[in-house]
CSV table of C-alpha atoms and ligand atoms in Angstrom, one decimal:
chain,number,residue,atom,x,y,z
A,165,UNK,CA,107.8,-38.3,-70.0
A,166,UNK,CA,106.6,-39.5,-66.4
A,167,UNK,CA,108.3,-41.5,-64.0
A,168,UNK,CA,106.3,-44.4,-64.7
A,169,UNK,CA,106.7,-44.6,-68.9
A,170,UNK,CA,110.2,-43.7,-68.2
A,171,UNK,CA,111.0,-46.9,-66.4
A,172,UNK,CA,109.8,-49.0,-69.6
A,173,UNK,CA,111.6,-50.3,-72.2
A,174,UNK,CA,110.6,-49.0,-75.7
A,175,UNK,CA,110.2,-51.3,-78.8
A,176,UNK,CA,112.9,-51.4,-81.2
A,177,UNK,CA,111.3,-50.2,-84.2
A,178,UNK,CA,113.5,-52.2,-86.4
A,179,UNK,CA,112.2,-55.3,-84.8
A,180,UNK,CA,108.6,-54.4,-85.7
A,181,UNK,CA,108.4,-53.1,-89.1
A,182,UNK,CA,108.8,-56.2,-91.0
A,183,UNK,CA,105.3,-56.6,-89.7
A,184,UNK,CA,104.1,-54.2,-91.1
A,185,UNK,CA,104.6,-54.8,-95.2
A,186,UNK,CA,103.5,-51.3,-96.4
A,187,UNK,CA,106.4,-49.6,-94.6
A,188,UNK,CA,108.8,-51.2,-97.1
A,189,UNK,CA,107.3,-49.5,-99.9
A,190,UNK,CA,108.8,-46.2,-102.1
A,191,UNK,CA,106.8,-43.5,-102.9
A,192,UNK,CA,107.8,-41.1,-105.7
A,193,UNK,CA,110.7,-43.0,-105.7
A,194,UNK,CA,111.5,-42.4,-102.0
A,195,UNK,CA,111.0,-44.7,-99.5
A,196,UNK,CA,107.4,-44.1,-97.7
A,197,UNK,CA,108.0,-42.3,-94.3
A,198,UNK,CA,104.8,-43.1,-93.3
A,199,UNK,CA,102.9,-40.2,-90.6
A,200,UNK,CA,99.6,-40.3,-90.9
A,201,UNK,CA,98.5,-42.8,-88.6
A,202,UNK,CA,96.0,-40.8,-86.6
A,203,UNK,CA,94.3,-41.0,-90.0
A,204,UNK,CA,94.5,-44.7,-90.8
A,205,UNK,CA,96.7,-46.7,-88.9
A,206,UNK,CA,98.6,-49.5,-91.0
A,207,UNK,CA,98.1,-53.0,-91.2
A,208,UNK,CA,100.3,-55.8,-89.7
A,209,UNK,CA,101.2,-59.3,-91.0
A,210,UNK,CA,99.5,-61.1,-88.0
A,211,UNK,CA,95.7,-58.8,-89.4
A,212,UNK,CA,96.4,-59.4,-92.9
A,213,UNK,CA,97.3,-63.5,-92.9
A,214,UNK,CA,94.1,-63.5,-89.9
A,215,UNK,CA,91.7,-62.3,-92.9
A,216,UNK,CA,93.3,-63.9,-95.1
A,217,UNK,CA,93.6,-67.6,-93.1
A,218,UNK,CA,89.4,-66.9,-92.3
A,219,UNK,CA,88.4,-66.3,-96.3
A,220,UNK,CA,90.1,-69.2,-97.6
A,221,UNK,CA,89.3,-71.5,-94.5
A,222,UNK,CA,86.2,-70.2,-92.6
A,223,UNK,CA,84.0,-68.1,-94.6
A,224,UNK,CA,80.5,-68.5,-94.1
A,225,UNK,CA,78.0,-66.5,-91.9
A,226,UNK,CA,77.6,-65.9,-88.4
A,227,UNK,CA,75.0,-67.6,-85.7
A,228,UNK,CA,72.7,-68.9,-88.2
A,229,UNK,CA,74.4,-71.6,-90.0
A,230,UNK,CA,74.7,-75.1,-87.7
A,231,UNK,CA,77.6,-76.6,-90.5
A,232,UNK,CA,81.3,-76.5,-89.6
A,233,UNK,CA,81.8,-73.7,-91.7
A,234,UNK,CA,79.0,-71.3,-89.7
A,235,UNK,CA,80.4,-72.5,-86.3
A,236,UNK,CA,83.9,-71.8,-87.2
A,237,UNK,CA,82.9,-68.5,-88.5
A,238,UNK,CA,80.6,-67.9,-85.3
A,239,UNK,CA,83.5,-68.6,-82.8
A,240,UNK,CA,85.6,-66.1,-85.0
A,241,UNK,CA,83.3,-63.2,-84.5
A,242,UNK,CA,82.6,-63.9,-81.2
A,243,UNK,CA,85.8,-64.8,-79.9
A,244,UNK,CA,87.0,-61.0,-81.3
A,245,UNK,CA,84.3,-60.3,-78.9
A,246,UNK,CA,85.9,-61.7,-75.9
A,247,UNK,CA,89.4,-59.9,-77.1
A,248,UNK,CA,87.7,-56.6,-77.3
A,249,UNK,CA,86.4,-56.7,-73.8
A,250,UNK,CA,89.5,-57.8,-72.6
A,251,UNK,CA,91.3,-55.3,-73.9
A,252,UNK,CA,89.2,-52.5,-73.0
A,253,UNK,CA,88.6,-53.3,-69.5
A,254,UNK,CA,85.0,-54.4,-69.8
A,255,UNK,CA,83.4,-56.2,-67.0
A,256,UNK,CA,81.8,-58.6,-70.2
A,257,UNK,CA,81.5,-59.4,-73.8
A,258,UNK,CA,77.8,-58.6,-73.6
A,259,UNK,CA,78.6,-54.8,-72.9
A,260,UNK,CA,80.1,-54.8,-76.6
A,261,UNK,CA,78.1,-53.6,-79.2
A,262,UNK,CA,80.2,-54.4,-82.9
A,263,UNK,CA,80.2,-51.5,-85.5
A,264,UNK,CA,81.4,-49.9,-88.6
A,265,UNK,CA,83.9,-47.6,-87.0
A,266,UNK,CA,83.2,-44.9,-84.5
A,267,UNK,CA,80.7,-42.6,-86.1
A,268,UNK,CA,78.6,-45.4,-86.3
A,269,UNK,CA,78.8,-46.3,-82.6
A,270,UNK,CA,78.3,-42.4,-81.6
A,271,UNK,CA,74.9,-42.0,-83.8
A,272,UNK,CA,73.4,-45.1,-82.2
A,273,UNK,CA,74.1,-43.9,-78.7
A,274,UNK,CA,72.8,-40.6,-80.2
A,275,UNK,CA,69.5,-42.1,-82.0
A,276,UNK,CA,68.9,-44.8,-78.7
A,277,UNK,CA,69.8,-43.4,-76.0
A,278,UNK,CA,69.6,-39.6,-76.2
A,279,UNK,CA,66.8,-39.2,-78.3
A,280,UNK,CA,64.1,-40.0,-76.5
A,281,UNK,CA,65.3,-38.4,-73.4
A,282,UNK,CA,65.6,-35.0,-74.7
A,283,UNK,CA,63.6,-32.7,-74.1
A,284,UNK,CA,63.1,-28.5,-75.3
A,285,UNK,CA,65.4,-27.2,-72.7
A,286,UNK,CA,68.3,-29.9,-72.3
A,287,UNK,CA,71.6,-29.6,-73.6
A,288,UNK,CA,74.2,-31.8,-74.7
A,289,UNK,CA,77.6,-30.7,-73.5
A,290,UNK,CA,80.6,-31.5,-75.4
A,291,UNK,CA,84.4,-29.4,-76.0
A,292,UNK,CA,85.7,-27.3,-78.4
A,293,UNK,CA,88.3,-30.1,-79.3
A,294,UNK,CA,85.4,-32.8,-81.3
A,295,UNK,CA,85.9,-34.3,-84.0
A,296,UNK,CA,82.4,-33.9,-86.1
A,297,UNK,CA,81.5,-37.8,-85.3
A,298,UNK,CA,81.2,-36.1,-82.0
A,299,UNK,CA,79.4,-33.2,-82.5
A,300,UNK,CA,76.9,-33.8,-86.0
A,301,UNK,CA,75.0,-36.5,-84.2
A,302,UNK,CA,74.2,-34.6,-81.0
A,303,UNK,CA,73.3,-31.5,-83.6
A,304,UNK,CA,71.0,-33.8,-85.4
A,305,UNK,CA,69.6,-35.2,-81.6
A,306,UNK,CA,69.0,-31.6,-80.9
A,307,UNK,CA,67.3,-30.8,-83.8
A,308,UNK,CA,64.7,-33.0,-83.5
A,309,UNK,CA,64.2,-32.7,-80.1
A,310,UNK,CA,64.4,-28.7,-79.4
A,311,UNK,CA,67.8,-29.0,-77.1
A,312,UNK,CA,70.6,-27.7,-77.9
A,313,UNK,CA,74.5,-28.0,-77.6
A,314,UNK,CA,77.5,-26.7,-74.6
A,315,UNK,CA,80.2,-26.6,-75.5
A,316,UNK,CA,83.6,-26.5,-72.9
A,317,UNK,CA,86.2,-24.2,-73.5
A,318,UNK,CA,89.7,-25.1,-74.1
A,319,UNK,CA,93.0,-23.1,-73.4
A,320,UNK,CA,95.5,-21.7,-76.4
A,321,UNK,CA,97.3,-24.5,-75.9
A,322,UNK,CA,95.0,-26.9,-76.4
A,323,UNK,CA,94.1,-28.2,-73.2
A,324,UNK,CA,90.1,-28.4,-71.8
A,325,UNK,CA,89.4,-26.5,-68.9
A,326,UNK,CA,88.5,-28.8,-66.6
A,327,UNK,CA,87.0,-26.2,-64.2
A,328,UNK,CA,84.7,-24.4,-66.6
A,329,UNK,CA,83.8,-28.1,-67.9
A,330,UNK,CA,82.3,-28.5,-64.5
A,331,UNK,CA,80.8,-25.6,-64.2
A,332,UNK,CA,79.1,-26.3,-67.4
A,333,UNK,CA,77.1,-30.1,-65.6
A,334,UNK,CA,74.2,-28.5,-64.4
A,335,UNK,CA,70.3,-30.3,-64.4
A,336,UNK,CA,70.0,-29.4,-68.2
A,337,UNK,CA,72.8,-31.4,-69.5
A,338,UNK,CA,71.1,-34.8,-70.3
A,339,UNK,CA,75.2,-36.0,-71.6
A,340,UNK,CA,78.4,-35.0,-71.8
A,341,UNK,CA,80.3,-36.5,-74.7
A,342,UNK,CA,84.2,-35.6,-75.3
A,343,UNK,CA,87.2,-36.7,-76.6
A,344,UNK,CA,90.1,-38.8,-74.7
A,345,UNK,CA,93.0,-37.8,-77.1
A,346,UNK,CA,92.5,-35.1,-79.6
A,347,UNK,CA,93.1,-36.6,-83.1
A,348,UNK,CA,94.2,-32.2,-84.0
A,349,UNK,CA,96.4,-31.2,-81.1
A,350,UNK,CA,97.3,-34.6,-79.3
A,351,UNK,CA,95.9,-33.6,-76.2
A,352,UNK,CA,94.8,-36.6,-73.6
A,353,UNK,CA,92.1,-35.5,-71.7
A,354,UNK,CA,91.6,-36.2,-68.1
A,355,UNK,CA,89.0,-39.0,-68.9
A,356,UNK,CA,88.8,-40.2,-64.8
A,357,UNK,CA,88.2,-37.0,-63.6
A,358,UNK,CA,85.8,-35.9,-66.6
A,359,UNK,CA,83.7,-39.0,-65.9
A,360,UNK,CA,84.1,-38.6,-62.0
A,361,UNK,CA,82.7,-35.6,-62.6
A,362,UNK,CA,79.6,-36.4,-64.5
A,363,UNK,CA,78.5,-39.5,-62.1
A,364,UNK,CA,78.2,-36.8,-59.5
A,365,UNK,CA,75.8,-34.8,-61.3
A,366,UNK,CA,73.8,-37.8,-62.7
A,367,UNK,CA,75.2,-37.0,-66.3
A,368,UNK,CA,75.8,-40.1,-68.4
A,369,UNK,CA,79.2,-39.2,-70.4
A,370,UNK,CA,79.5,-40.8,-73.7
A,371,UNK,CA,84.0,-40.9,-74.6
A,372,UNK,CA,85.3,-40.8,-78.1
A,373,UNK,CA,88.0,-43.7,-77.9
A,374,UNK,CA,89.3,-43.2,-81.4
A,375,UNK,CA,92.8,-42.0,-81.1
A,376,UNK,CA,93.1,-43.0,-77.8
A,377,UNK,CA,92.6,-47.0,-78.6
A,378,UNK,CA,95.1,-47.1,-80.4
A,379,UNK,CA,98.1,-45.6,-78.3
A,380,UNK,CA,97.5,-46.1,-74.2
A,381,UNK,CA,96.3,-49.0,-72.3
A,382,UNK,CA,92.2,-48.8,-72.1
A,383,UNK,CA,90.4,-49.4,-69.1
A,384,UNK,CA,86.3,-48.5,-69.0
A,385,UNK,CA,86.1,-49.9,-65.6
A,386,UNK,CA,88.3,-47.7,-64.3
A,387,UNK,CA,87.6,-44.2,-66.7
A,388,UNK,CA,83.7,-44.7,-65.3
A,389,UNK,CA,81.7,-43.3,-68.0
A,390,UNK,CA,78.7,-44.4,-69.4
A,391,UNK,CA,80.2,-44.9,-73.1
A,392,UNK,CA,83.3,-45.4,-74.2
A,393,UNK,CA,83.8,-46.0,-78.5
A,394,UNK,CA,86.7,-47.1,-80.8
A,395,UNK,CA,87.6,-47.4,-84.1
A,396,UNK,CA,89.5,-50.6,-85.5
A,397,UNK,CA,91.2,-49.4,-88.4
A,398,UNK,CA,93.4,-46.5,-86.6
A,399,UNK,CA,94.5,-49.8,-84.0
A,400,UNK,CA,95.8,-52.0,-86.8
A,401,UNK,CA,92.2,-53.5,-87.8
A,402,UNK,CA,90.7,-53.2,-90.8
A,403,UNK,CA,88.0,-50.6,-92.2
A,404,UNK,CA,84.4,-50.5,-90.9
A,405,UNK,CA,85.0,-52.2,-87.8
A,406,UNK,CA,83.9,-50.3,-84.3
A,407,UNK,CA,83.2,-50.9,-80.9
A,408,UNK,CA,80.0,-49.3,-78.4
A,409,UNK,CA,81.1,-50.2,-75.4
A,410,UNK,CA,78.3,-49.4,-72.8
A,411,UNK,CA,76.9,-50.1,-69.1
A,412,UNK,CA,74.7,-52.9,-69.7
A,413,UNK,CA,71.6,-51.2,-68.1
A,414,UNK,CA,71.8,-48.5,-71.0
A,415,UNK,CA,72.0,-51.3,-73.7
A,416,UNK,CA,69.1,-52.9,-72.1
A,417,UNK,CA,67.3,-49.6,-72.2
A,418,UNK,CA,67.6,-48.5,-75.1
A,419,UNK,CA,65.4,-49.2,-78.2
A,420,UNK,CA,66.9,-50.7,-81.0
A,421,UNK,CA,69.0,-48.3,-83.8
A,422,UNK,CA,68.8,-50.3,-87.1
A,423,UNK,CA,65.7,-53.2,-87.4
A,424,UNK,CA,66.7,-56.8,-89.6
A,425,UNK,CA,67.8,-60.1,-89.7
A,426,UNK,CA,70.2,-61.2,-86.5
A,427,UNK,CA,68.5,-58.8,-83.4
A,428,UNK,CA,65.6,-60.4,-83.1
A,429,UNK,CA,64.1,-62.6,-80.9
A,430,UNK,CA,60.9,-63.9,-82.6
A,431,UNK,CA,59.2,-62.0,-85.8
A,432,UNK,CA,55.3,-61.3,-86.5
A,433,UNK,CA,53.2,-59.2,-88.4
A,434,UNK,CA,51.5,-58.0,-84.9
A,435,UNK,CA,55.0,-57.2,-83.3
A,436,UNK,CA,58.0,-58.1,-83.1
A,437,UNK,CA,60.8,-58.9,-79.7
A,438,UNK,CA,64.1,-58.4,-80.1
A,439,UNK,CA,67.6,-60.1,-79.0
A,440,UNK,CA,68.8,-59.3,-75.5
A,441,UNK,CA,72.0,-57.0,-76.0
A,442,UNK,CA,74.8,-56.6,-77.8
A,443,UNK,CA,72.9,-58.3,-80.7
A,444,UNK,CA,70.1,-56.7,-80.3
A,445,UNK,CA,72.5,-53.4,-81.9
A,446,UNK,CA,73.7,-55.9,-84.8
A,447,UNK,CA,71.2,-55.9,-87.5
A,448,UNK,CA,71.9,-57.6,-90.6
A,449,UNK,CA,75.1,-59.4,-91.6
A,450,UNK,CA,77.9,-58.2,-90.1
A,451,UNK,CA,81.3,-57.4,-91.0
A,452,UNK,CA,82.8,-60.7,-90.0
A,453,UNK,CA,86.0,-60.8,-91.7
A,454,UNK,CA,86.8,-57.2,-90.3
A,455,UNK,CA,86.2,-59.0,-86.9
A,456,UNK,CA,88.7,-61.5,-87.3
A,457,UNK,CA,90.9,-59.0,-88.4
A,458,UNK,CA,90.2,-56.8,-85.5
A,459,UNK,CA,90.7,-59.7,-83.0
A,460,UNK,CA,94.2,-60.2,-84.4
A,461,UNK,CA,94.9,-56.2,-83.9
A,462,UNK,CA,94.0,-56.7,-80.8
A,463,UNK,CA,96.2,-60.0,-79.9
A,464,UNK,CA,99.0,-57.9,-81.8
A,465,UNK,CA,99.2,-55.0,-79.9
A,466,UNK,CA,98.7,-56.8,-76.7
A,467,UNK,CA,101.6,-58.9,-77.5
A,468,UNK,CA,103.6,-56.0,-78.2
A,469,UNK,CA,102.0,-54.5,-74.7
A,470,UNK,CA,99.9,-51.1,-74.8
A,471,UNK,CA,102.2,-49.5,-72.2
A,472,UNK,CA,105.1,-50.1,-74.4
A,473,UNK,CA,103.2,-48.8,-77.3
A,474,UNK,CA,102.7,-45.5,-75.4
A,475,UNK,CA,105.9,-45.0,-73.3
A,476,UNK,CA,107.7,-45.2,-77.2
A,477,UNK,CA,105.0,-43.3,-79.2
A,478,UNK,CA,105.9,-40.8,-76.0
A,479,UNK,CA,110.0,-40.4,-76.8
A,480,UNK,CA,108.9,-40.1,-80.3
A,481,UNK,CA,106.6,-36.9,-80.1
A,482,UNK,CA,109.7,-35.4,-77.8
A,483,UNK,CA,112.2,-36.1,-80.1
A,484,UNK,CA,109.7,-35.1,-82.9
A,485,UNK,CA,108.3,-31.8,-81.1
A,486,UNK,CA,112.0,-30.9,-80.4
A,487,UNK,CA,112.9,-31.2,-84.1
A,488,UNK,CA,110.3,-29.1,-85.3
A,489,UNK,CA,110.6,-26.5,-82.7
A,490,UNK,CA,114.1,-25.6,-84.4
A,491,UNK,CA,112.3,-24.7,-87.9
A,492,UNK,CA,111.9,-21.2,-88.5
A,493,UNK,CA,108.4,-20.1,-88.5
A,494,UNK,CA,106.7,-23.4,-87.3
A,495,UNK,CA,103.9,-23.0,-85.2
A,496,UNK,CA,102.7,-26.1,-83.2
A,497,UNK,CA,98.9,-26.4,-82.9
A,498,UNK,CA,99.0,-28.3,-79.3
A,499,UNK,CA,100.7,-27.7,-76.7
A,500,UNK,CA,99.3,-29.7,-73.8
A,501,UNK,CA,101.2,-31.6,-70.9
A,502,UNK,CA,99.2,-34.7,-71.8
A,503,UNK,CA,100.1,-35.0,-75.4
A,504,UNK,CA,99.9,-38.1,-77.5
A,505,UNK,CA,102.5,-38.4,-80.4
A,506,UNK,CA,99.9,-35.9,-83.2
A,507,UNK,CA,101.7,-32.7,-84.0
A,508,UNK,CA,99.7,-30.7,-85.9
A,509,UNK,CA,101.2,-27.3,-87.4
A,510,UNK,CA,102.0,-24.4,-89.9
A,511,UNK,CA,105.0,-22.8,-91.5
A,512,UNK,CA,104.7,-19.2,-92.1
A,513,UNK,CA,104.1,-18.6,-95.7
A,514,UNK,CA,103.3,-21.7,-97.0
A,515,UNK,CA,99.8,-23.2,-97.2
A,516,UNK,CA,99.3,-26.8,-95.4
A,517,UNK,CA,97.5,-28.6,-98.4
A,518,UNK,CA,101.0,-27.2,-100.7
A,519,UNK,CA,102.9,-28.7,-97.5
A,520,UNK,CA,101.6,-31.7,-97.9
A,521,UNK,CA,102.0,-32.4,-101.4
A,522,UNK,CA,105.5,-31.7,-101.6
A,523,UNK,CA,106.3,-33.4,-99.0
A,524,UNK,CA,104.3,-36.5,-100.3
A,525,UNK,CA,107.1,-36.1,-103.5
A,526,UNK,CA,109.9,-36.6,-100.6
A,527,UNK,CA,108.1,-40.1,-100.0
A,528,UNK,CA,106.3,-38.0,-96.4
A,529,UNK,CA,103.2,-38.6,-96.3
A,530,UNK,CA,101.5,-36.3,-93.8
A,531,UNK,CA,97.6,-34.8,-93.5
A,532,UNK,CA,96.5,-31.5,-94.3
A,533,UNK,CA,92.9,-30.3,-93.6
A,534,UNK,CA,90.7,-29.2,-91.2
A,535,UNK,CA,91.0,-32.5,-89.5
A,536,UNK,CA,86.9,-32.9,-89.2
A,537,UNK,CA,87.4,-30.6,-86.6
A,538,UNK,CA,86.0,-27.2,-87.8
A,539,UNK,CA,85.1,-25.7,-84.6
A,540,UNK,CA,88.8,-26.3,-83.2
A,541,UNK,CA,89.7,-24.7,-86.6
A,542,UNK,CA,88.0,-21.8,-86.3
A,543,UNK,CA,89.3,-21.2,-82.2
A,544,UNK,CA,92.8,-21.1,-83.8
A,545,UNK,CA,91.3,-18.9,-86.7
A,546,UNK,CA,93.2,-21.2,-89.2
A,547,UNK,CA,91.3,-23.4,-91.9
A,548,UNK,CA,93.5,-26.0,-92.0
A,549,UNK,CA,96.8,-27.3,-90.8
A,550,UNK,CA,99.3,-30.0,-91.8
A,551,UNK,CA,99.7,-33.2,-89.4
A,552,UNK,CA,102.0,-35.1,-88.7
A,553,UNK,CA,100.5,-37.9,-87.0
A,554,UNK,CA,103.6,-41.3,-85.1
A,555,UNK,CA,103.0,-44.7,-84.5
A,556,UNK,CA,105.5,-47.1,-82.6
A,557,UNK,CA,106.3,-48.5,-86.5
A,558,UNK,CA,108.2,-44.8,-86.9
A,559,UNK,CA,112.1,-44.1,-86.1
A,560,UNK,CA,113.7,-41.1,-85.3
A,561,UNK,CA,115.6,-41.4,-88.6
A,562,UNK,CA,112.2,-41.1,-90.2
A,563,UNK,CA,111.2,-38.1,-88.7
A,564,UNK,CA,115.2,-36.5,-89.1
A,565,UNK,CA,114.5,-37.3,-92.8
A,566,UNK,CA,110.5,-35.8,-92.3
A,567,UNK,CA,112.2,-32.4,-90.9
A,568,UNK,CA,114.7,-32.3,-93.6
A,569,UNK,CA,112.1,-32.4,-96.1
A,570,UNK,CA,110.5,-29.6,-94.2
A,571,UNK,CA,112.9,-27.4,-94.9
A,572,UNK,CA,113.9,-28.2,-98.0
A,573,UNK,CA,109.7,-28.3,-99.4
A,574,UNK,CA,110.0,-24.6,-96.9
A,575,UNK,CA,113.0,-23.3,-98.8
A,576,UNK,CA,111.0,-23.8,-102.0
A,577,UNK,CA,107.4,-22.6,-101.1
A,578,UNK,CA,109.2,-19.3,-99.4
B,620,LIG,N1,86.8,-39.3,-83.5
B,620,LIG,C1,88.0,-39.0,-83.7
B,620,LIG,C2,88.8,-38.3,-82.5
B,620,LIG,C3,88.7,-39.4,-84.8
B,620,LIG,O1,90.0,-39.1,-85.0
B,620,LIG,C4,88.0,-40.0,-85.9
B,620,LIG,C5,88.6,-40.3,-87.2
B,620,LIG,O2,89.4,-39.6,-87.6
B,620,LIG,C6,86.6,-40.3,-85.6
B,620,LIG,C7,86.0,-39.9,-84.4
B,620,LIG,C8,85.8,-41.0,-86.7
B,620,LIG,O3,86.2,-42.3,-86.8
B,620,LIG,P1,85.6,-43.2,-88.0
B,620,LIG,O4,85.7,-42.4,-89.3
B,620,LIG,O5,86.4,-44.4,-88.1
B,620,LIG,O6,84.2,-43.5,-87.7
């Protein structure tokens, strides 16, 4: 832990899992011990009674109806707007483009904006450490363009090379896309200094946001990259809600991704104008409720303050790491210095998906897979581990019960 995350006071745990309903619940009997968060997050009271309080008071569609119902509604949406950009450090709302989730927000960039630039010849870079929202859209950019994809090394223990990363920005590389926190090994990337690096050599850089949203306090302004994208349900929103956000110039450069109702400015069988960003991005109706529940996430985990949120998530993985590290025949996928709370790992002798499922009986609930990370799989030459993945809702007791489990589900597996 640094100086700095050392010198805040972590959240009492106890105080904030009664916000969180699910956590109360048993499973086979057991009481859930909930760690797969890097997978979904769950849901607090303030997002649930937000939805809740907009379908039974407010429901109606967005900036087309003029009754009470449509302006209420309107405001909603676009006051989780204004949130959104606060809370990631955007200079304004209009750099915010709404989405399903992530993978969403990484094909438009992919379809808009790199598309038509590409050229035979060009390159995309991105690391060995993507999750395939990162790396199937640039394949399928590449494909029909003729360029082709970089990737950046990474060391055993899980860290980029930040050297051979900048080696790798010469003239062909049209954008670099990476990850900030790797949702397999944890590792938090040196975003500044990747972006830093990329602005020198004219590269736009495109960062995945996903697991980092959720844990460490976000600033765009600051990182410096072109685009920077989130995912609302792994932040305590609900599903299919996302955010682009992008440097306005892009947005107003790039052609439209999906054509409707909502992103236009007038309609005609000779041709058709569209909407000045972010709606221009927003075909069709969108997912308003998810919005509202989104801007509540938001409010929440401000009010609990990010930099809490991270300096506890941090003593967490320590305590967690430490724990694990006394299991015979462990192995940590992971190892970086940067590390936020995802431990991913195997047990000698046992298979990951078997892992999991007894330890789901224990009331664990844990991932196994390949993480939609293949190509990280296949650098460890493993095709799947188990992970276990900590949010600030967890207690040590949780993950002393979790290691018990271990060894117990280890004792019979051997
Ligand atoms: N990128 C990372 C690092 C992720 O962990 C995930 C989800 O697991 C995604 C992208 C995709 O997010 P979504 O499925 O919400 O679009």
């Amino acid at each position: 832990m640094n100086a700095k995350m050392n010198s805040i006071q972590p959240l009492d745990p106890q105080a904030v899992r009664p916000d969180f309903p699910v956590l109360a619940r048993q499973v086979h009997g057991k009481p859930l011990i909930y760690l797969d968060s890097a997978n979904t997050g769950q849901k607090p009271l303030a997002v649930i009674h937000a939805m809740d309080r907009f379908l039974r008071e407010s429901n109606a569609n967005v900036a087309r109806a003029v009754h009470q119902l449509g302006e209420e509604a309107t405001s909603a949406y676009e006051g989780a707007r204004d949130k959104l950009a606060e809370f990631m450090g955007a200079n304004h709302r209009d750099e915010l483009v709404f989405t399903s989730g992530t993978t969403h927000a990484i094909n438009l960039v992919a379809y808009s904006f790199a598309m038509p630039r590409l050229e035979p010849g060009d390159t995309i870079l991105v690391t060995q450490m993507e999750h395939h929202a990162n790396i199937v859209p640039w394949q399928l950019a590449c494909e029909r363009t003729g360029a082709t994809l970089k990737v950046a090394p990474i060391t055993e223990s899980g860290e980029l090379i930040v050297d051979k990363f900048i080696d790798l920005l010469t003239p062909d590389v049209k954008l670099a896309a990476f990850t900030h926190v790797s949702n397999v090994l944890g590792t938090i990337n040196p975003v500044r200094a990747l972006a830093r690096a990329c602005r020198k050599h004219g590269i736009p850089s495109l960062i995945d946001g996903s697991q980092a949203a959720p844990h460490l306090p976000l600033d765009v302004k600051a990182i410096g990259c072109d685009f920077y994208v989130i995912t609302g349900h792994k932040m305590a929103g609900p599903t299919g809600t996302g955010v682009l956000w992008a440097r306005k110039e892009h947005l107003q450069s790039m052609p439209p991704f999906f054509g409707g109702g909502d992103m236009i400015r007038k309609v005609s069988f000779s041709g058709t104008t569209y909407a000045d960003p972010p709606h221009k991005f927003e075909a069709g109706t969108p997912n308003i409720c998810g919005f509202v529940g989104l801007g509540a996430a938001v409010d929440y985990l401000s009010s609990l303050g990010m930099a809490r949120i991270e300096a506890t998530e941090h003593a967490l993985l320590e305590y967690a790491t430490a724990a694990l590290q006394q299991v015979p025949g462990l192995r940590i996928f992971g190892q970086a210095a940067h590390k936020a709370a995802v431990i991913s790992f195997l047990i000698d002798g046992t298979q990951s998906h078997d892992l999991a499922t007894m330890l789901d009986l224990q009331g664990v609930a844990v991932r196994s897979g390949h993480h939609c990370a293949h190509p990280l799989m296949d650098f460890y030459g493993v095709p799947a581990t188990a992970r276990a993945s900590l949010a600030f809702y967890n207690t040590r007791e949780e993950i002393d019960r979790f290691v018990e489990a271990i060894e117990k589900v280890r004792g019979m597996l051997a």
